Amino acid sequence: LRWVGPGGEELERLRLDPDAFCAWSAPGNATGGLVYGHYGRPQDLAQLRARGVSAQGHLMLLRLGRGTPAQKVAAAAGAGAVGVLLYPDPQDMAGPGGGPGLRGDTAVTVHVHDGAGDPFSRGFPSFTGHAPPGPVPGVPPIPAHPISANTAMKLLRYGQDPPKS
């Protein structure tokens, strides 16, 4: 994940967990500003619109929980976002005894398919080994990637105070 300055120069490169991924995410790279969308629920996106904040052409930073990752990424796509970064807030991921269940440097693997099983063959077995033409049903059209809470907090801080080159 690269933090790029207004002139296109790389200011910092943030490390991503190479083992965490979003299964069924649309392939590709997404570039744009960053919009924090809380949990990505309809009411969260409505609050952004009410404040005059648009996701159009931007990446959305969304917390996991209170809805499926598939719903969050689809809602972000519907709001015009070009990509989504998903992070688990340790406060939302309680462990034994109510303590934090995840460390802040943990990114989790999720899937963004709205359903179960193979989205290429909903309700029937896939015999040909080839996907049918057209968009994959139940899969949002924009890329998504998981990040850690620590990386999310760094991005949020950058929004207020970008790194110095």
PDB file of C-alpha atoms in Angstrom:
ATOM      1  CA  LEU A   1       0.000   0.000   0.000  1.00  0.00           C
ATOM      2  CA  ARG A   2       1.596   3.256  -1.108  1.00  0.00           C
ATOM      3  CA  TRP A   3       0.965   6.696   0.371  1.00  0.00           C
ATOM      4  CA  VAL A   4       1.472   9.147  -2.505  1.00  0.00           C
ATOM      5  CA  GLY A   5       1.905  12.913  -2.260  1.00  0.00           C
ATOM      6  CA  PRO A   6       0.058  15.514  -4.341  1.00  0.00           C
ATOM      7  CA  GLY A   7       2.814  15.488  -6.961  1.00  0.00           C
ATOM      8  CA  GLY A   8       2.620  11.719  -7.354  1.00  0.00           C
ATOM      9  CA  GLU A   9       5.775  11.053  -5.345  1.00  0.00           C
ATOM     10  CA  GLU A  10       5.759   8.102  -2.966  1.00  0.00           C
ATOM     11  CA  LEU A  11       5.889   9.358   0.612  1.00  0.00           C
ATOM     12  CA  GLU A  12       5.673   6.021   2.384  1.00  0.00           C
ATOM     13  CA  ARG A  13       4.996   2.364   1.649  1.00  0.00           C
ATOM     14  CA  LEU A  14       2.798   0.583   4.186  1.00  0.00           C
ATOM     15  CA  ARG A  15       3.312  -3.143   4.646  1.00  0.00           C
ATOM     16  CA  LEU A  16       0.356  -5.433   3.951  1.00  0.00           C
ATOM     17  CA  ASP A  17      -0.027  -8.898   5.433  1.00  0.00           C
ATOM     18  CA  PRO A  18       0.802 -11.208   2.494  1.00  0.00           C
ATOM     19  CA  ASP A  19      -1.321 -14.028   3.943  1.00  0.00           C
ATOM     20  CA  ALA A  20      -4.555 -12.002   4.239  1.00  0.00           C
ATOM     21  CA  PHE A  21      -6.798 -11.589   1.221  1.00  0.00           C
ATOM     22  CA  CYS A  22     -10.409 -11.070   0.154  1.00  0.00           C
ATOM     23  CA  ALA A  23     -11.618 -14.165  -1.636  1.00  0.00           C
ATOM     24  CA  TRP A  24     -13.760 -13.393  -4.701  1.00  0.00           C
ATOM     25  CA  SER A  25     -12.606  -9.773  -4.755  1.00  0.00           C
ATOM     26  CA  ALA A  26     -12.554  -8.172  -8.181  1.00  0.00           C
ATOM     27  CA  PRO A  27      -9.010  -8.147  -9.570  1.00  0.00           C
ATOM     28  CA  GLY A  28      -7.140  -4.931 -10.159  1.00  0.00           C
ATOM     29  CA  ASN A  29      -5.482  -1.941  -8.580  1.00  0.00           C
ATOM     30  CA  ALA A  30      -7.357   0.983  -7.114  1.00  0.00           C
ATOM     31  CA  THR A  31      -5.975   4.483  -6.742  1.00  0.00           C
ATOM     32  CA  GLY A  32      -7.681   7.448  -5.152  1.00  0.00           C
ATOM     33  CA  GLY A  33      -8.209   9.464  -2.032  1.00  0.00           C
ATOM     34  CA  LEU A  34      -9.371   7.789   1.145  1.00  0.00           C
ATOM     35  CA  VAL A  35     -12.855   8.069   2.679  1.00  0.00           C
ATOM     36  CA  TYR A  36     -13.611   6.534   6.077  1.00  0.00           C
ATOM     37  CA  GLY A  37     -17.043   4.897   5.965  1.00  0.00           C
ATOM     38  CA  HIS A  38     -17.278   3.369   9.485  1.00  0.00           C
ATOM     39  CA  TYR A  39     -18.982  -0.052   8.988  1.00  0.00           C
ATOM     40  CA  GLY A  40     -20.157   0.705   5.437  1.00  0.00           C
ATOM     41  CA  ARG A  41     -23.816   0.256   6.391  1.00  0.00           C
ATOM     42  CA  PRO A  42     -26.498   2.259   4.561  1.00  0.00           C
ATOM     43  CA  GLN A  43     -26.842   4.617   7.549  1.00  0.00           C
ATOM     44  CA  ASP A  44     -23.058   5.172   7.615  1.00  0.00           C
ATOM     45  CA  LEU A  45     -23.011   6.070   3.916  1.00  0.00           C
ATOM     46  CA  ALA A  46     -26.082   8.301   4.386  1.00  0.00           C
ATOM     47  CA  GLN A  47     -24.223  10.201   7.131  1.00  0.00           C
ATOM     48  CA  LEU A  48     -21.315  10.769   4.750  1.00  0.00           C
ATOM     49  CA  ARG A  49     -23.656  12.118   2.074  1.00  0.00           C
ATOM     50  CA  ALA A  50     -25.379  14.366   4.651  1.00  0.00           C
ATOM     51  CA  ARG A  51     -21.966  15.838   5.512  1.00  0.00           C
ATOM     52  CA  GLY A  52     -21.225  16.411   1.823  1.00  0.00           C
ATOM     53  CA  VAL A  53     -18.606  13.645   1.606  1.00  0.00           C
ATOM     54  CA  SER A  54     -18.585  11.596  -1.582  1.00  0.00           C
ATOM     55  CA  ALA A  55     -16.955   8.206  -2.096  1.00  0.00           C
ATOM     56  CA  GLN A  56     -16.965   8.741  -5.875  1.00  0.00           C
ATOM     57  CA  GLY A  57     -13.524   7.854  -7.250  1.00  0.00           C
ATOM     58  CA  HIS A  58     -12.057   7.144  -3.801  1.00  0.00           C
ATOM     59  CA  LEU A  59     -11.029   4.129  -1.757  1.00  0.00           C
ATOM     60  CA  MET A  60     -13.214   3.441   1.258  1.00  0.00           C
ATOM     61  CA  LEU A  61     -11.776   2.383   4.599  1.00  0.00           C
ATOM     62  CA  LEU A  62     -14.340   0.184   6.383  1.00  0.00           C
ATOM     63  CA  ARG A  63     -14.450  -1.670   9.695  1.00  0.00           C
ATOM     64  CA  LEU A  64     -15.357  -5.354   9.727  1.00  0.00           C
ATOM     65  CA  GLY A  65     -18.412  -6.314  11.764  1.00  0.00           C
ATOM     66  CA  ARG A  66     -22.080  -5.291  11.712  1.00  0.00           C
ATOM     67  CA  GLY A  67     -22.659  -6.724   8.257  1.00  0.00           C
ATOM     68  CA  THR A  68     -20.862  -9.006   5.855  1.00  0.00           C
ATOM     69  CA  PRO A  69     -17.754  -7.961   3.937  1.00  0.00           C
ATOM     70  CA  ALA A  70     -19.724  -8.600   0.723  1.00  0.00           C
ATOM     71  CA  GLN A  71     -22.430  -6.133   1.780  1.00  0.00           C
ATOM     72  CA  LYS A  72     -19.817  -3.519   2.691  1.00  0.00           C
ATOM     73  CA  VAL A  73     -17.928  -3.758  -0.601  1.00  0.00           C
ATOM     74  CA  ALA A  74     -21.162  -3.770  -2.641  1.00  0.00           C
ATOM     75  CA  ALA A  75     -22.400  -0.679  -0.775  1.00  0.00           C
ATOM     76  CA  ALA A  76     -19.068   1.087  -1.366  1.00  0.00           C
ATOM     77  CA  ALA A  77     -19.253   0.230  -5.076  1.00  0.00           C
ATOM     78  CA  GLY A  78     -22.810   1.570  -5.163  1.00  0.00           C
ATOM     79  CA  ALA A  79     -21.557   4.806  -3.616  1.00  0.00           C
ATOM     80  CA  GLY A  80     -18.961   5.169  -6.392  1.00  0.00           C
ATOM     81  CA  ALA A  81     -15.858   3.935  -4.545  1.00  0.00           C
ATOM     82  CA  VAL A  82     -13.095   2.391  -6.679  1.00  0.00           C
ATOM     83  CA  GLY A  83     -11.809   0.038  -3.977  1.00  0.00           C
ATOM     84  CA  VAL A  84     -12.196  -0.943  -0.333  1.00  0.00           C
ATOM     85  CA  LEU A  85      -9.780  -1.537   2.529  1.00  0.00           C
ATOM     86  CA  LEU A  86     -11.315  -3.678   5.314  1.00  0.00           C
ATOM     87  CA  TYR A  87      -9.905  -3.802   8.825  1.00  0.00           C
ATOM     88  CA  PRO A  88     -10.838  -5.611  12.037  1.00  0.00           C
ATOM     89  CA  ASP A  89     -11.117  -3.214  14.955  1.00  0.00           C
ATOM     90  CA  PRO A  90      -9.829  -5.106  18.022  1.00  0.00           C
ATOM     91  CA  GLN A  91     -12.720  -3.575  20.016  1.00  0.00           C
ATOM     92  CA  ASP A  92     -15.170  -5.427  17.750  1.00  0.00           C
ATOM     93  CA  MET A  93     -13.318  -8.746  17.904  1.00  0.00           C
ATOM     94  CA  ALA A  94     -13.636  -9.757  21.547  1.00  0.00           C
ATOM     95  CA  GLY A  95     -11.631 -12.694  22.789  1.00  0.00           C
ATOM     96  CA  PRO A  96     -12.051 -14.880  25.862  1.00  0.00           C
ATOM     97  CA  GLY A  97     -13.379 -12.937  28.839  1.00  0.00           C
ATOM     98  CA  GLY A  98     -14.233  -9.952  26.663  1.00  0.00           C
ATOM     99  CA  GLY A  99     -10.617  -8.897  26.128  1.00  0.00           C
ATOM    100  CA  PRO A 100      -9.231  -8.053  22.703  1.00  0.00           C
ATOM    101  CA  GLY A 101      -9.381 -11.066  20.407  1.00  0.00           C
ATOM    102  CA  LEU A 102      -6.968  -9.718  17.813  1.00  0.00           C
ATOM    103  CA  ARG A 103      -3.776  -7.758  18.004  1.00  0.00           C
ATOM    104  CA  GLY A 104      -3.701  -4.460  16.150  1.00  0.00           C
ATOM    105  CA  ASP A 105      -1.262  -5.827  13.580  1.00  0.00           C
ATOM    106  CA  THR A 106      -3.614  -8.624  12.431  1.00  0.00           C
ATOM    107  CA  ALA A 107      -5.369  -8.549   9.066  1.00  0.00           C
ATOM    108  CA  VAL A 108      -8.000 -11.205   8.467  1.00  0.00           C
ATOM    109  CA  THR A 109      -8.941 -13.140   5.350  1.00  0.00           C
ATOM    110  CA  VAL A 110     -12.577 -12.680   4.340  1.00  0.00           C
ATOM    111  CA  HIS A 111     -14.696 -13.312   1.253  1.00  0.00           C
ATOM    112  CA  VAL A 112     -16.750 -10.718  -0.588  1.00  0.00           C
ATOM    113  CA  HIS A 113     -19.153 -13.112  -2.304  1.00  0.00           C
ATOM    114  CA  ASP A 114     -22.727 -12.507  -1.152  1.00  0.00           C
ATOM    115  CA  GLY A 115     -23.703 -16.137  -0.747  1.00  0.00           C
ATOM    116  CA  ALA A 116     -22.240 -19.558  -0.137  1.00  0.00           C
ATOM    117  CA  GLY A 117     -20.372 -21.899  -2.433  1.00  0.00           C
ATOM    118  CA  ASP A 118     -19.012 -21.200  -5.883  1.00  0.00           C
ATOM    119  CA  PRO A 119     -20.539 -18.000  -7.291  1.00  0.00           C
ATOM    120  CA  PHE A 120     -19.972 -19.295 -10.832  1.00  0.00           C
ATOM    121  CA  SER A 121     -22.351 -22.194 -10.274  1.00  0.00           C
ATOM    122  CA  ARG A 122     -25.043 -21.105  -7.829  1.00  0.00           C
ATOM    123  CA  GLY A 123     -27.413 -23.941  -7.105  1.00  0.00           C
ATOM    124  CA  PHE A 124     -25.883 -26.402  -9.558  1.00  0.00           C
ATOM    125  CA  PRO A 125     -22.558 -28.194  -9.934  1.00  0.00           C
ATOM    126  CA  SER A 126     -19.934 -26.820 -12.270  1.00  0.00           C
ATOM    127  CA  PHE A 127     -19.107 -29.496 -14.833  1.00  0.00           C
ATOM    128  CA  THR A 128     -17.255 -27.599 -17.551  1.00  0.00           C
ATOM    129  CA  GLY A 129     -14.555 -26.019 -15.411  1.00  0.00           C
ATOM    130  CA  HIS A 130     -15.197 -22.726 -17.218  1.00  0.00           C
ATOM    131  CA  ALA A 131     -16.936 -19.697 -15.826  1.00  0.00           C
ATOM    132  CA  PRO A 132     -19.987 -18.526 -17.740  1.00  0.00           C
ATOM    133  CA  PRO A 133     -19.563 -15.199 -19.551  1.00  0.00           C
ATOM    134  CA  GLY A 134     -20.485 -11.965 -17.818  1.00  0.00           C
ATOM    135  CA  PRO A 135     -20.122 -10.601 -14.322  1.00  0.00           C
ATOM    136  CA  VAL A 136     -19.922 -13.058 -11.451  1.00  0.00           C
ATOM    137  CA  PRO A 137     -23.239 -13.064  -9.541  1.00  0.00           C
ATOM    138  CA  GLY A 138     -23.036 -11.771  -5.979  1.00  0.00           C
ATOM    139  CA  VAL A 139     -19.490 -10.403  -6.330  1.00  0.00           C
ATOM    140  CA  PRO A 140     -18.946  -6.614  -6.053  1.00  0.00           C
ATOM    141  CA  PRO A 141     -17.247  -5.044  -9.102  1.00  0.00           C
ATOM    142  CA  ILE A 142     -14.437  -3.275  -7.197  1.00  0.00           C
ATOM    143  CA  PRO A 143     -11.279  -4.675  -5.557  1.00  0.00           C
ATOM    144  CA  ALA A 144     -11.091  -5.107  -1.791  1.00  0.00           C
ATOM    145  CA  HIS A 145      -8.168  -5.932   0.471  1.00  0.00           C
ATOM    146  CA  PRO A 146      -7.883  -6.547   4.216  1.00  0.00           C
ATOM    147  CA  ILE A 147      -5.515  -4.475   6.312  1.00  0.00           C
ATOM    148  CA  SER A 148      -4.679  -4.450  10.016  1.00  0.00           C
ATOM    149  CA  ALA A 149      -6.120  -2.011  12.543  1.00  0.00           C
ATOM    150  CA  ASN A 150      -2.628  -0.523  12.952  1.00  0.00           C
ATOM    151  CA  THR A 151      -2.414   0.201   9.220  1.00  0.00           C
ATOM    152  CA  ALA A 152      -5.952   1.642   9.263  1.00  0.00           C
ATOM    153  CA  MET A 153      -5.059   3.966  12.146  1.00  0.00           C
ATOM    154  CA  LYS A 154      -1.946   5.114  10.311  1.00  0.00           C
ATOM    155  CA  LEU A 155      -4.043   5.894   7.217  1.00  0.00           C
ATOM    156  CA  LEU A 156      -6.545   7.821   9.318  1.00  0.00           C
ATOM    157  CA  ARG A 157      -3.738   9.845  10.884  1.00  0.00           C
ATOM    158  CA  TYR A 158      -2.310  10.558   7.414  1.00  0.00           C
ATOM    159  CA  GLY A 159      -5.654  12.016   6.423  1.00  0.00           C
ATOM    160  CA  GLN A 160      -5.106  14.679   9.061  1.00  0.00           C
ATOM    161  CA  ASP A 161      -1.332  14.983   8.862  1.00  0.00           C
ATOM    162  CA  PRO A 162       0.307  13.455   5.746  1.00  0.00           C
ATOM    163  CA  PRO A 163       3.852  12.104   6.147  1.00  0.00           C
ATOM    164  CA  LYS A 164       6.654  14.546   5.370  1.00  0.00           C
ATOM    165  CA  SER A 165       8.789  13.749   2.345  1.00  0.00           C
TER     166      SER A 165
END
